[in-house]
């Protein structure tokens, strides 16, 4: 199981995975359980229930760092459940690559206003401190400044898919390797809905 906070997170992960392996992208989509926010305890409860009938079931819970300390949720790890907390504030923070955003938008990027806003909004690619703390979730959201300038939501999954291997942060490479080790070529098709 791959526990994620929301559908956008699943789409971003599948986009990155597809760059290297369409099979891994399918496996991520098939194994994804959307928690509806930062709810690691819900992931633990879901996996515990699943392990009652499938003792070897395992999962990874992928969480944004947000503004809090990672230690605040580490107690949610349980038998068979691994936690992965991004070192940057949000998963969207890893999409703050101007070239990938342009490529993800396709043939009609966004015009001069969008380009000016893109240049003004994105931290420098080598400024890890600024990238780590950027409010990327808002910047790239459907009602954020870039979407308003563009006149439509940004396709985050397509932007992730448009990223070149050298544009992927080491955190992304590390997570993709962990997902491949966890999921293998095809994950088992078992209950994916979190308990209420």
XYZ file of C-alpha atoms in Angstrom:
196
model
C 0.000 0.000 0.000
C 1.124 3.534 -0.755
C -0.633 5.937 1.600
C -0.731 9.530 0.336
C -2.377 12.679 1.637
C -4.377 13.413 -1.515
C -5.089 12.601 -5.153
C -2.616 15.249 -6.363
C 0.153 13.492 -4.415
C -0.749 10.193 -6.089
C -0.715 11.848 -9.523
C 2.679 13.469 -8.889
C 4.204 10.178 -7.674
C 2.802 8.300 -10.670
C 4.150 11.011 -12.992
C 7.659 10.692 -11.572
C 7.469 6.900 -11.630
C 6.350 6.896 -15.256
C 9.559 8.678 -16.288
C 11.529 5.584 -15.377
C 9.013 2.754 -15.451
C 5.420 2.681 -16.725
C 4.954 -0.494 -14.653
C 5.948 1.311 -11.469
C 3.562 4.165 -12.319
C 0.686 1.666 -12.660
C 1.725 -0.034 -9.427
C 1.751 3.307 -7.581
C -1.735 4.141 -8.878
C -3.075 0.662 -8.041
C -1.577 0.626 -4.537
C -2.434 4.243 -3.623
C -4.696 4.886 -0.665
C -5.754 8.513 -0.320
C -5.903 9.502 3.334
C -7.626 12.852 2.908
C -4.903 14.858 4.631
C -1.978 14.249 6.934
C -3.410 11.234 8.750
C -0.682 8.687 9.437
C -2.715 7.069 12.225
C -5.403 6.303 9.640
C -2.781 4.606 7.458
C -1.589 2.542 10.427
C -5.155 1.472 11.269
C -5.908 0.572 7.653
C -2.747 -1.505 7.317
C -3.338 -3.245 10.673
C -6.814 -4.262 9.519
C -5.416 -5.461 6.204
C -2.655 -7.464 7.905
C -5.311 -9.422 9.805
C -6.215 -11.167 6.540
C -2.929 -10.622 4.643
C -0.138 -10.983 7.268
C 2.640 -10.000 4.852
C 0.994 -6.738 3.759
C 3.275 -3.724 3.971
C 2.960 -0.073 3.205
C 4.612 3.274 3.064
C 2.958 6.487 4.255
C 4.241 9.538 2.354
C 3.721 12.833 4.145
C 4.488 16.487 3.581
C 6.781 18.067 6.143
C 4.507 21.127 6.237
C 5.644 23.483 9.005
C 5.959 20.871 11.725
C 8.764 18.625 12.814
C 8.823 15.104 11.293
C 9.130 13.619 14.781
C 5.516 14.630 15.462
C 4.183 11.827 13.222
C 6.918 9.210 13.537
C 4.976 7.394 16.238
C 2.455 6.419 13.537
C 4.860 3.879 12.047
C 3.756 0.404 12.943
C 4.270 -3.190 11.967
C 4.703 -3.253 8.212
C 4.242 0.529 7.852
C 7.142 2.746 6.892
C 6.956 6.543 6.991
C 8.498 8.829 4.393
C 8.470 12.545 5.181
C 9.662 14.956 2.507
C 12.589 17.158 3.522
C 10.942 20.022 1.640
C 7.693 21.504 2.921
C 5.354 19.873 0.365
C 5.547 17.244 -2.374
C 4.723 20.105 -4.764
C 8.007 21.772 -3.722
C 9.833 19.223 -5.882
C 7.940 20.446 -8.966
C 9.337 23.994 -8.750
C 11.394 23.599 -11.923
C 10.534 26.222 -14.548
C 11.505 24.051 -17.545
C 9.412 21.124 -16.313
C 6.424 23.399 -15.687
C 6.688 24.761 -19.227
C 7.058 21.257 -20.715
C 4.133 19.981 -18.623
C 1.902 22.724 -19.993
C 2.478 21.549 -23.543
C 2.295 23.627 -26.693
C 0.639 26.731 -25.277
C 2.573 27.494 -22.099
C 0.970 30.615 -20.712
C 1.920 33.927 -22.220
C 4.053 36.781 -20.952
C 2.130 37.393 -17.727
C 2.483 33.746 -16.756
C 6.212 33.764 -17.625
C 6.841 36.891 -15.516
C 4.976 35.382 -12.584
C 6.790 32.067 -12.999
C 10.195 33.800 -12.915
C 9.194 35.943 -9.940
C 7.621 33.086 -7.948
C 10.118 30.242 -8.222
C 13.163 30.139 -5.958
C 16.509 29.665 -7.695
C 17.097 26.017 -8.555
C 20.245 25.919 -6.431
C 18.705 27.604 -3.359
C 17.737 24.502 -1.383
C 16.849 26.533 1.697
C 14.279 28.590 -0.236
C 12.971 25.491 -2.036
C 12.684 23.598 1.257
C 10.458 26.288 2.774
C 8.542 27.470 -0.317
C 4.747 27.447 -0.096
C 4.581 25.369 -3.282
C 1.205 23.802 -2.464
C -0.429 27.253 -2.684
C 1.698 28.436 -5.604
C 0.748 25.410 -7.750
C -2.826 24.962 -6.492
C -5.864 25.225 -8.734
C -6.650 28.661 -7.324
C -3.039 29.763 -6.810
C -1.352 32.649 -8.613
C 0.094 30.554 -11.452
C -3.253 28.894 -12.217
C -4.985 32.276 -12.170
C -2.390 33.723 -14.559
C -2.694 30.671 -16.778
C -6.490 30.642 -16.660
C -6.641 26.948 -15.703
C -5.186 24.560 -13.104
C -1.646 23.355 -13.620
C -1.444 19.640 -14.545
C 0.831 18.552 -11.697
C 1.029 14.909 -12.807
C 2.072 16.009 -16.298
C 4.642 18.410 -14.861
C 6.091 15.541 -12.798
C 6.167 13.348 -15.910
C 7.886 16.149 -17.859
C 10.776 16.367 -15.396
C 14.110 15.133 -16.647
C 16.091 12.710 -14.471
C 18.642 15.413 -13.645
C 15.804 17.707 -12.478
C 14.557 15.188 -9.929
C 15.735 15.886 -6.389
C 17.621 13.102 -4.571
C 14.588 12.753 -2.242
C 12.468 11.824 -5.271
C 15.032 9.319 -6.544
C 15.234 7.780 -3.050
C 11.456 7.464 -2.737
C 11.082 5.941 -6.203
C 13.696 3.312 -5.276
C 11.794 2.547 -2.053
C 8.503 2.267 -3.945
C 10.045 -0.082 -6.484
C 11.415 -2.267 -3.676
C 8.031 -2.268 -1.899
C 5.754 -2.736 -4.896
C 7.798 -4.812 -7.275
C 6.371 -5.136 -10.768
C 2.725 -5.485 -9.648
C 1.289 -5.002 -6.168
C -1.348 -7.380 -4.869
C -4.905 -6.226 -5.550
C -6.339 -5.952 -2.061
C -8.563 -3.566 -0.158
C -7.348 0.020 -0.569
C -10.027 2.097 1.150
C -8.990 3.543 4.509
C -11.256 2.709 7.440
C -13.647 5.471 8.518
